[in-house]
Structure formats: structure tokens, C-alpha cells
CSV table of C-alpha atoms in Angstrom, one decimal:
chain,number,residue,atom,x,y,z
A,1,UNK,CA,24.9,3.2,48.8
A,2,UNK,CA,26.2,4.6,52.1
A,3,UNK,CA,29.1,6.3,50.2
A,4,UNK,CA,26.8,7.8,47.5
A,5,UNK,CA,26.8,11.3,49.0
A,6,UNK,CA,30.6,11.2,49.0
A,7,UNK,CA,30.8,10.1,45.4
A,8,UNK,CA,28.2,12.7,44.4
A,9,UNK,CA,30.1,15.5,46.2
A,10,UNK,CA,33.3,14.5,44.5
A,11,UNK,CA,31.7,14.5,41.1
A,12,UNK,CA,30.4,18.1,41.5
A,13,UNK,CA,33.6,19.4,43.0
A,14,UNK,CA,34.3,21.3,39.7
A,15,UNK,CA,30.8,22.0,38.5
A,16,UNK,CA,31.8,23.6,35.1
A,17,UNK,CA,34.1,20.8,34.2
A,18,UNK,CA,31.5,18.2,35.2
A,19,UNK,CA,28.7,19.9,33.2
A,20,UNK,CA,30.9,20.1,30.0
A,21,UNK,CA,31.8,16.5,30.4
A,22,UNK,CA,28.2,15.5,30.9
A,23,UNK,CA,27.2,17.4,27.8
A,24,UNK,CA,29.9,15.5,25.8
A,25,UNK,CA,28.6,12.1,27.1
A,26,UNK,CA,25.0,13.2,26.4
A,27,UNK,CA,25.9,14.1,22.8
A,28,UNK,CA,27.7,10.8,22.3
A,29,UNK,CA,24.8,8.7,23.5
A,30,UNK,CA,22.3,10.9,21.7
A,31,UNK,CA,24.1,10.0,18.5
A,32,UNK,CA,24.2,6.4,19.5
A,33,UNK,CA,20.5,6.3,20.0
A,34,UNK,CA,19.7,8.0,16.7
A,35,UNK,CA,22.2,6.0,14.6
A,36,UNK,CA,21.0,2.8,16.2
A,37,UNK,CA,17.5,3.6,15.0
A,38,UNK,CA,18.8,4.3,11.5
A,39,UNK,CA,20.7,1.0,11.5
A,40,UNK,CA,17.6,-0.8,12.6
A,41,UNK,CA,15.6,0.7,9.7
A,42,UNK,CA,18.1,-0.3,7.1
A,43,UNK,CA,18.7,-3.8,8.5
A,44,UNK,CA,15.0,-4.5,8.8
A,45,UNK,CA,12.7,-6.2,6.2
A,46,UNK,CA,15.0,-9.1,5.2
A,47,UNK,CA,12.2,-11.6,5.7
A,48,UNK,CA,9.3,-12.0,3.4
A,49,UNK,CA,6.0,-11.0,5.0
A,50,UNK,CA,2.5,-10.1,4.1
A,51,UNK,CA,1.6,-7.2,1.8
A,52,UNK,CA,2.8,-5.8,-1.5
A,53,UNK,CA,5.9,-7.4,-3.0
A,54,UNK,CA,8.6,-6.1,-5.4
A,55,UNK,CA,10.2,-8.2,-8.1
A,56,UNK,CA,13.6,-6.9,-9.1
A,57,UNK,CA,16.8,-8.2,-10.7
A,58,UNK,CA,18.6,-10.7,-8.5
A,59,UNK,CA,21.9,-9.2,-9.6
A,60,UNK,CA,21.2,-5.6,-8.8
A,61,UNK,CA,18.3,-3.2,-8.7
A,62,UNK,CA,20.1,-1.2,-11.4
A,63,UNK,CA,19.6,-4.1,-13.8
A,64,UNK,CA,16.4,-4.0,-15.9
A,65,UNK,CA,13.9,-6.9,-16.4
A,66,UNK,CA,12.1,-7.7,-19.7
A,67,UNK,CA,8.5,-6.6,-20.0
A,68,UNK,CA,7.8,-10.1,-21.4
A,69,UNK,CA,8.0,-11.4,-17.8
A,70,UNK,CA,4.7,-9.6,-17.0
A,71,UNK,CA,2.4,-12.3,-18.4
A,72,UNK,CA,4.2,-15.1,-16.6
A,73,UNK,CA,4.0,-13.2,-13.2
A,74,UNK,CA,0.3,-12.5,-13.8
A,75,UNK,CA,-0.3,-16.3,-14.2
A,76,UNK,CA,1.3,-17.2,-10.9
A,77,UNK,CA,-1.4,-18.5,-8.4
A,78,UNK,CA,-2.0,-15.9,-5.7
A,79,UNK,CA,-1.1,-12.9,-7.8
A,80,UNK,CA,-4.0,-10.4,-7.9
A,81,UNK,CA,-2.5,-7.5,-9.8
A,82,UNK,CA,0.9,-6.5,-11.3
A,83,UNK,CA,2.3,-3.2,-12.3
A,84,UNK,CA,5.8,-1.9,-13.0
A,85,UNK,CA,8.1,1.1,-12.8
A,86,UNK,CA,11.5,2.4,-13.9
A,87,UNK,CA,13.8,4.8,-12.3
A,88,UNK,CA,14.2,7.9,-14.5
A,89,UNK,CA,16.8,10.0,-12.7
A,90,UNK,CA,15.9,13.3,-14.3
A,91,UNK,CA,16.1,16.8,-12.8
A,92,UNK,CA,14.3,20.1,-13.2
A,93,UNK,CA,16.5,23.1,-14.3
A,94,UNK,CA,19.3,22.1,-11.8
A,95,UNK,CA,20.6,18.8,-10.4
A,96,UNK,CA,19.6,20.0,-6.9
A,97,UNK,CA,17.2,19.9,-5.2
A,98,UNK,CA,16.8,16.2,-5.9
A,99,UNK,CA,13.3,14.5,-6.2
A,100,UNK,CA,12.3,10.9,-7.2
A,101,UNK,CA,10.9,10.5,-10.7
A,102,UNK,CA,9.7,7.3,-12.2
A,103,UNK,CA,8.2,6.0,-15.4
A,104,UNK,CA,5.2,3.8,-14.3
A,105,UNK,CA,2.6,1.5,-15.6
A,106,UNK,CA,-1.0,2.8,-16.2
A,107,UNK,CA,-2.3,0.9,-13.2
A,108,UNK,CA,0.6,1.9,-10.9
A,109,UNK,CA,-1.4,4.4,-8.7
A,110,UNK,CA,-4.1,1.8,-8.2
A,111,UNK,CA,-1.6,-0.7,-6.8
A,112,UNK,CA,-1.0,1.5,-3.8
A,113,UNK,CA,-4.5,1.9,-2.2
A,114,UNK,CA,-4.5,4.8,0.3
A,115,UNK,CA,-1.1,6.1,-0.7
A,116,UNK,CA,-1.9,8.4,-3.7
A,117,UNK,CA,-5.0,10.6,-3.4
A,118,UNK,CA,-5.8,11.9,-6.9
A,119,UNK,CA,-9.2,13.4,-8.0
A,120,UNK,CA,-11.0,11.2,-10.5
A,121,UNK,CA,-10.9,13.8,-13.2
A,122,UNK,CA,-7.2,14.1,-12.9
A,123,UNK,CA,-6.8,10.3,-12.9
A,124,UNK,CA,-8.7,10.2,-16.2
A,125,UNK,CA,-6.6,13.0,-17.6
A,126,UNK,CA,-3.4,11.1,-16.7
A,127,UNK,CA,-4.8,7.9,-18.4
A,128,UNK,CA,-5.7,9.8,-21.5
A,129,UNK,CA,-2.5,12.0,-21.9
A,130,UNK,CA,0.5,10.3,-23.5
A,131,UNK,CA,3.0,12.7,-22.1
A,132,UNK,CA,1.1,13.5,-19.0
A,133,UNK,CA,2.6,13.4,-15.5
A,134,UNK,CA,1.2,13.5,-12.0
A,135,UNK,CA,3.3,15.1,-9.2
A,136,UNK,CA,3.1,15.2,-5.4
A,137,UNK,CA,1.6,18.3,-3.8
A,138,UNK,CA,4.8,19.2,-1.9
A,139,UNK,CA,6.8,19.0,-5.2
A,140,UNK,CA,4.2,21.2,-7.0
A,141,UNK,CA,4.4,23.8,-4.2
A,142,UNK,CA,8.2,23.7,-4.2
A,143,UNK,CA,8.5,24.5,-7.9
A,144,UNK,CA,5.2,26.4,-8.2
A,145,UNK,CA,3.8,24.0,-10.8
A,146,UNK,CA,0.1,24.1,-11.8
A,147,UNK,CA,-2.3,21.8,-13.7
A,148,UNK,CA,-1.8,22.1,-17.4
A,149,UNK,CA,1.7,23.5,-17.1
A,150,UNK,CA,4.4,21.9,-19.3
A,151,UNK,CA,7.5,20.9,-17.4
A,152,UNK,CA,10.9,19.8,-18.9
A,153,UNK,CA,13.0,17.3,-17.1
A,154,UNK,CA,16.7,16.9,-18.0
A,155,UNK,CA,17.6,13.2,-18.3
A,156,UNK,CA,20.6,12.1,-16.2
A,157,UNK,CA,20.6,8.5,-17.5
A,158,UNK,CA,18.2,8.1,-20.5
A,159,UNK,CA,18.7,10.3,-23.6
A,160,UNK,CA,15.9,10.6,-26.1
A,161,UNK,CA,16.0,8.8,-29.5
A,162,UNK,CA,16.6,12.2,-31.2
A,163,UNK,CA,19.8,12.6,-29.2
A,164,UNK,CA,18.4,15.3,-26.8
A,165,UNK,CA,18.3,15.1,-23.0
A,166,UNK,CA,15.1,17.2,-22.5
A,167,UNK,CA,11.9,15.3,-21.8
A,168,UNK,CA,8.8,17.4,-21.9
A,169,UNK,CA,5.7,16.6,-19.7
A,170,UNK,CA,2.3,18.1,-19.1
A,171,UNK,CA,1.2,18.3,-15.4
A,172,UNK,CA,-2.3,16.7,-15.5
A,173,UNK,CA,-2.6,15.7,-11.8
A,174,UNK,CA,-1.4,16.7,-8.3
A,175,UNK,CA,-1.7,14.0,-5.7
A,176,UNK,CA,-1.7,14.0,-1.9
A,177,UNK,CA,-1.6,11.4,0.8
A,178,UNK,CA,-3.6,11.2,4.0
A,179,UNK,CA,-1.1,9.2,5.9
A,180,UNK,CA,1.3,11.5,7.7
A,181,UNK,CA,4.0,8.8,7.7
A,182,UNK,CA,4.0,8.7,3.9
A,183,UNK,CA,4.3,12.4,3.2
A,184,UNK,CA,7.6,11.7,1.4
A,185,UNK,CA,5.6,10.4,-1.6
A,186,UNK,CA,4.4,14.0,-2.2
A,187,UNK,CA,7.9,14.7,-3.5
A,188,UNK,CA,7.5,12.2,-6.4
A,189,UNK,CA,7.1,12.8,-10.1
A,190,UNK,CA,5.4,10.0,-12.1
A,191,UNK,CA,4.8,9.7,-15.8
A,192,UNK,CA,3.8,7.0,-18.3
A,193,UNK,CA,6.2,4.1,-18.9
A,194,UNK,CA,5.0,3.7,-22.5
A,195,UNK,CA,6.0,7.3,-23.3
A,196,UNK,CA,9.4,6.6,-21.7
A,197,UNK,CA,9.8,3.3,-23.6
A,198,UNK,CA,9.0,4.9,-26.9
A,199,UNK,CA,11.2,7.9,-26.5
A,200,UNK,CA,14.4,6.6,-24.8
A,201,UNK,CA,17.5,5.6,-26.8
A,202,UNK,CA,19.0,3.5,-24.0
A,203,UNK,CA,16.8,0.4,-23.8
A,204,UNK,CA,13.5,-0.9,-25.1
A,205,UNK,CA,10.8,-3.2,-23.6
A,206,UNK,CA,12.6,-3.3,-20.2
A,207,UNK,CA,11.4,-2.3,-16.7
A,208,UNK,CA,13.2,-1.5,-13.5
A,209,UNK,CA,10.9,-3.6,-11.2
A,210,UNK,CA,7.5,-5.1,-10.9
A,211,UNK,CA,5.0,-4.4,-8.2
A,212,UNK,CA,2.8,-7.4,-7.2
A,213,UNK,CA,-0.4,-7.3,-5.1
A,214,UNK,CA,-1.5,-10.6,-3.6
A,215,UNK,CA,-5.0,-12.0,-3.3
A,216,UNK,CA,-4.0,-13.3,0.2
A,217,UNK,CA,-1.0,-11.9,2.1
A,218,UNK,CA,-0.6,-15.4,3.8
A,219,UNK,CA,0.7,-16.7,0.4
A,220,UNK,CA,3.6,-14.3,0.2
A,221,UNK,CA,6.4,-16.9,0.6
A,222,UNK,CA,4.9,-19.3,-1.9
A,223,UNK,CA,4.2,-16.6,-4.5
A,224,UNK,CA,7.7,-15.2,-4.1
A,225,UNK,CA,9.3,-18.6,-4.7
A,226,UNK,CA,7.1,-19.2,-7.7
A,227,UNK,CA,7.9,-15.8,-9.3
A,228,UNK,CA,11.6,-16.3,-8.8
A,229,UNK,CA,11.4,-19.8,-10.3
A,230,UNK,CA,10.1,-18.3,-13.6
A,231,UNK,CA,13.5,-16.8,-14.5
A,232,UNK,CA,15.8,-19.3,-12.8
A,233,UNK,CA,19.0,-20.0,-14.7
A,234,UNK,CA,18.2,-17.2,-17.2
A,235,UNK,CA,20.1,-13.9,-17.9
A,236,UNK,CA,17.4,-12.0,-15.8
A,237,UNK,CA,17.0,-13.9,-12.6
A,238,UNK,CA,14.7,-12.2,-10.1
A,239,UNK,CA,14.6,-11.5,-6.4
A,240,UNK,CA,11.1,-11.1,-5.0
A,241,UNK,CA,10.8,-9.4,-1.6
A,242,UNK,CA,8.5,-7.2,0.4
A,243,UNK,CA,8.2,-3.5,-0.4
A,244,UNK,CA,10.0,-2.6,2.8
A,245,UNK,CA,13.0,-4.9,2.1
A,246,UNK,CA,13.2,-3.5,-1.5
A,247,UNK,CA,13.3,0.1,-0.2
A,248,UNK,CA,16.1,-0.9,2.3
A,249,UNK,CA,18.1,-2.6,-0.5
A,250,UNK,CA,17.6,0.4,-2.7
A,251,UNK,CA,19.0,2.7,0.1
A,252,UNK,CA,21.9,0.3,0.7
A,253,UNK,CA,23.2,1.0,-2.8
A,254,UNK,CA,25.0,4.0,-1.3
A,255,UNK,CA,26.9,1.8,1.1
A,256,UNK,CA,26.6,-0.5,4.1
A,257,UNK,CA,24.6,1.7,6.5
A,258,UNK,CA,25.4,-0.5,9.4
A,259,UNK,CA,29.1,-0.2,8.8
A,260,UNK,CA,28.9,3.5,8.3
A,261,UNK,CA,27.0,3.9,11.5
A,262,UNK,CA,29.4,1.7,13.4
A,263,UNK,CA,32.4,3.7,12.1
A,264,UNK,CA,30.9,6.9,13.2
A,265,UNK,CA,30.1,5.5,16.7
A,266,UNK,CA,33.6,4.1,17.0
A,267,UNK,CA,35.1,7.5,16.4
A,268,UNK,CA,32.6,9.2,18.8
A,269,UNK,CA,33.3,6.7,21.6
A,270,UNK,CA,37.1,6.8,21.1
A,271,UNK,CA,37.0,10.6,21.5
A,272,UNK,CA,34.7,10.2,24.5
A,273,UNK,CA,37.2,7.8,26.1
A,274,UNK,CA,40.0,10.4,25.7
A,275,UNK,CA,37.9,13.2,27.0
A,276,UNK,CA,36.4,11.6,30.0
A,277,UNK,CA,39.7,9.8,30.8
A,278,UNK,CA,41.5,13.1,31.0
A,279,UNK,CA,38.7,14.5,33.1
A,280,UNK,CA,38.9,11.7,35.6
A,281,UNK,CA,42.7,11.8,35.7
A,282,UNK,CA,42.6,15.5,36.4
A,283,UNK,CA,39.9,15.2,39.0
A,284,UNK,CA,41.8,12.5,41.0
A,285,UNK,CA,45.1,14.4,40.6
A,286,UNK,CA,43.5,17.5,42.3
A,287,UNK,CA,42.2,15.4,45.1
A,288,UNK,CA,45.3,13.5,46.1
A,289,UNK,CA,45.5,15.1,49.6
A,290,UNK,CA,41.8,14.4,50.1
A,291,UNK,CA,42.3,10.7,49.2
A,292,UNK,CA,45.2,10.6,51.6
A,293,UNK,CA,43.0,12.0,54.4
A,294,UNK,CA,40.4,9.3,53.6
A,295,UNK,CA,43.1,6.6,54.0
A,296,UNK,CA,44.2,8.3,57.2
A,297,UNK,CA,40.6,8.0,58.5
A,298,UNK,CA,40.7,4.3,57.9
A,299,UNK,CA,39.4,3.8,54.3
A,300,UNK,CA,41.0,0.8,52.8
A,301,UNK,CA,42.8,0.8,49.4
A,302,UNK,CA,40.0,-1.2,47.7
A,303,UNK,CA,37.4,1.3,49.1
A,304,UNK,CA,39.3,4.2,47.6
A,305,UNK,CA,39.5,2.2,44.3
A,306,UNK,CA,35.7,1.6,44.4
A,307,UNK,CA,34.9,5.3,45.1
A,308,UNK,CA,36.9,6.6,42.1
A,309,UNK,CA,35.4,3.9,39.8
A,310,UNK,CA,31.9,4.7,41.1
A,311,UNK,CA,32.5,8.4,40.3
A,312,UNK,CA,33.6,7.6,36.8
A,313,UNK,CA,30.7,5.2,36.1
A,314,UNK,CA,28.2,7.6,37.6
A,315,UNK,CA,29.5,10.4,35.3
A,316,UNK,CA,29.1,8.3,32.2
A,317,UNK,CA,25.8,6.7,33.2
A,318,UNK,CA,24.2,10.1,34.1
A,319,UNK,CA,25.2,11.6,30.8
A,320,UNK,CA,24.4,8.5,28.8
A,321,UNK,CA,20.9,8.0,30.2
A,322,UNK,CA,20.1,11.7,29.5
A,323,UNK,CA,21.4,11.2,25.9
A,324,UNK,CA,19.3,8.1,25.3
A,325,UNK,CA,16.2,9.8,26.8
A,326,UNK,CA,16.7,12.7,24.5
A,327,UNK,CA,17.1,10.3,21.6
A,328,UNK,CA,13.8,8.7,22.5
A,329,UNK,CA,12.1,12.1,22.3
A,330,UNK,CA,13.8,13.2,19.1
A,331,UNK,CA,13.4,10.0,17.1
A,332,UNK,CA,9.7,10.3,16.5
A,333,UNK,CA,10.1,14.0,15.7
A,334,UNK,CA,12.8,13.3,13.1
A,335,UNK,CA,10.7,10.5,11.6
A,336,UNK,CA,7.7,12.8,11.3
A,337,UNK,CA,9.8,15.6,9.8
A,338,UNK,CA,11.1,13.2,7.1
A,339,UNK,CA,7.5,12.7,6.0
A,340,UNK,CA,8.0,8.9,6.0
A,341,UNK,CA,11.2,8.9,4.1
A,342,UNK,CA,13.1,7.8,7.2
A,343,UNK,CA,10.6,5.9,9.4
A,344,UNK,CA,12.7,5.6,12.5
A,345,UNK,CA,11.5,3.1,15.1
A,346,UNK,CA,11.4,4.0,18.8
A,347,UNK,CA,14.4,2.8,20.9
A,348,UNK,CA,13.7,-0.7,22.1
A,349,UNK,CA,15.0,-2.7,25.0
A,350,UNK,CA,17.9,-4.1,23.0
A,351,UNK,CA,19.2,-0.5,22.3
A,352,UNK,CA,18.9,0.5,26.0
A,353,UNK,CA,20.7,-2.7,27.2
A,354,UNK,CA,23.5,-2.1,24.7
A,355,UNK,CA,23.7,1.5,25.7
A,356,UNK,CA,23.8,0.7,29.4
A,357,UNK,CA,26.5,-1.9,28.7
A,358,UNK,CA,28.6,0.7,26.9
A,359,UNK,CA,28.1,3.2,29.7
A,360,UNK,CA,29.4,0.7,32.3
A,361,UNK,CA,32.3,-0.3,30.1
A,362,UNK,CA,33.4,3.2,29.3
A,363,UNK,CA,33.0,4.3,32.9
A,364,UNK,CA,35.2,1.4,34.1
A,365,UNK,CA,37.8,2.1,31.4
A,366,UNK,CA,38.2,5.8,32.0
A,367,UNK,CA,38.2,5.4,35.8
A,368,UNK,CA,40.6,2.4,35.9
A,369,UNK,CA,44.0,4.3,35.8
A,370,UNK,CA,42.9,7.1,38.2
A,371,UNK,CA,41.4,4.6,40.6
A,372,UNK,CA,44.6,2.5,40.6
A,373,UNK,CA,46.6,5.6,41.3
A,374,UNK,CA,44.3,6.4,44.2
A,375,UNK,CA,44.5,2.9,45.6
A,376,UNK,CA,48.3,2.8,45.5
A,377,UNK,CA,48.6,6.2,47.0
A,378,UNK,CA,50.9,6.5,50.0
A,379,UNK,CA,49.6,8.7,52.8
A,380,UNK,CA,53.0,10.3,53.7
A,381,UNK,CA,53.9,11.1,50.0
A,382,UNK,CA,50.5,12.5,49.3
A,383,UNK,CA,50.3,14.8,52.3
A,384,UNK,CA,53.9,15.9,51.7
A,385,UNK,CA,53.0,17.0,48.2
A,386,UNK,CA,55.3,14.5,46.5
């Protein structure tokens, strides 16, 4: 620590260059912190736990399951209530903006206590209207939909039996949610599965997935195994998992999120190595006479080596800690802004330890060559300008 003032003064010898380099390091570790939270979200939920469970095809969530499986699931001990849904994939007027739309069972809203807030009169209207649909408040505001309005969705996957792609619905309910973390559900469009099953020309008596509510969350593992055993060795084997794990597997259909995040970070840190390596090389090259003076005053070669390495590590650690701190502040803000669509967890100890390890490694790597040059410096050649 007795040489800290010397290292600090050397670091700020060129203030503009140091500030720009710090900003680059800060940006790199801000990205690291945010992407590590995203990776954690998509890698979580692989273990069965308490709560609601989803039964989907073991092969792929794009493979449908027979509706005949319903009665067997309902008879499994520990199952309290079962509903089902099917991805529709329609769009309104134009393919963008995208919003989730599902064909659901009549008891679907009741399976998610506290998630969908729908007035009783609108709930009854939905139950009594064959082509009725309920939509989230945010989606209704976006397209200026009102109760009683008829809305056509253009099918992207399921054509009608008459050969057309236009499905007509009547808006009979607009739901909200009280949980700020679940605001993303207010972008959903839900309609009756029976209407969908009768009208589509693609498949009959098939569902995308089942939603299972348990009478006791402690029975989750046993119930999951019992449900999956119902279709073992059949052409529609199932995979029963928690709702969180199902949502993660659904998102992973676009690719391996962990691999994508890792690839981005590899590119970012490689660029950071080149940038900070050049900065340190230039800084040491400018201070050759000063390093020679230090050696003249009695500083040993290994001390000069340590001073340059300390300067490099300090530069990376300072920018990295600021970047991680900023990521900690922005993560809950991004999570809240997504309305629950991307519930990013706060940065944990593991993320901080990994980040600190990367800071030290990068600092040592970018400072190694300049530090070796300073250590091997000959006083006569340096003062002579050679």
C-alpha cells in the first residue's frame, strides 16, 4: 500500500485516456452483470418444486397432446384441478407488434388465482360466448379495443376449416393483474379452446399443454412422476415440470441462451483485452524515462514489474466494480419495465466473485507485456532515448 499514491498518479497521468478506458471497462462489466442475470433466469427452474405444474410433450413443446389424457391426469392422486391451453400464433392486422394469444379451457383463468383480475359479469360473458375472448388491459389500450368489439386475428399456424385464415372474436372481457411483476400477462389474448378445436383444419382433439394445480405442493415430485407414467412408451410421452421451468424451456426454443450470452461476453472481453492492452502499452512507452529514474533511485526490477501490473489491475478493477454496481441498479429497473416478462434476479455473490476473478485476470493479462518491458528496461538506454 505504500506505493499506492505512485500507482494512482501514474494511472491518471493522461486523464482523458484513462476516463475513456474506464468507460469501456465499465460498459463491458455492465453487460456482463446484465447478461449473467439473463443466463440465470433461463437456466433456473430445472428442478421440480411446489406450485402449479405444466404437462407438455416430452419430445417438444410444439408437439400436441391428446385431450383424452385429461381424465387420466384428473384421477392422479394429489391433482386438484386440470386445465389446458394451446398456442395460437395469430396476429392483428400486421405481424408486428407481437402479442401472446392462446386457446384455453373454460376453467383456465381460475387456475391462476391472483393473476387474472376479471369482473364477475365479464367472466360470465366469457363462459357464455362461444367466440368470446378476454384480453389484457395493456393490449386493449394498445389497439384501442373495447368491450363488445369484434376483432379478427389472422392465423399464422392454424387455418380454418373453410380454408380462410381470419378468425373472428368478440371482446367480452378485459382483465388486469394486481401483481406488478406479472404485468406482462396484460398483453395476452385468450379465447375458448372449443371454438378453436371446432374451427381449425390443422388438428382435432389435441392440446398444447395441461395446467395442473395440486392439493398439496409437497406432493409435486410424486404427482409429476405419476402423470408422466400415464403415457410412458406411447406416441405422446409427457414431461411434467414447474411453471417456471416450462416457461424457461419455451424461451429456449429460440436457442441456447447461455451459449448466446457466453458468445457475446467472449467478444466483449476480447475487444476489452485489445483496448486496455494498447492503453497500458502506450502508457508505459510514454513513461520509459520515468521508470528509468525509478530504477536509478533504487527501485528493483520486480518492484517496477509490480507497479505496472498494479496500475493495470487497478484500472480494470475500478471500471469493473463501477460496471457491476451499475448493473445491480439497472437489473431491478429492467425487470420492472418488462412487466414480469423478464424477471431478472439481483446479482448474487457468485456473479460478483466471477466478475472479480475476470477483473484480476484481465488486469494481469493486459499489464503483463508492458510490465515485463519495464522490468527489463536498462537505465542507460532509457535515459538516452534508445
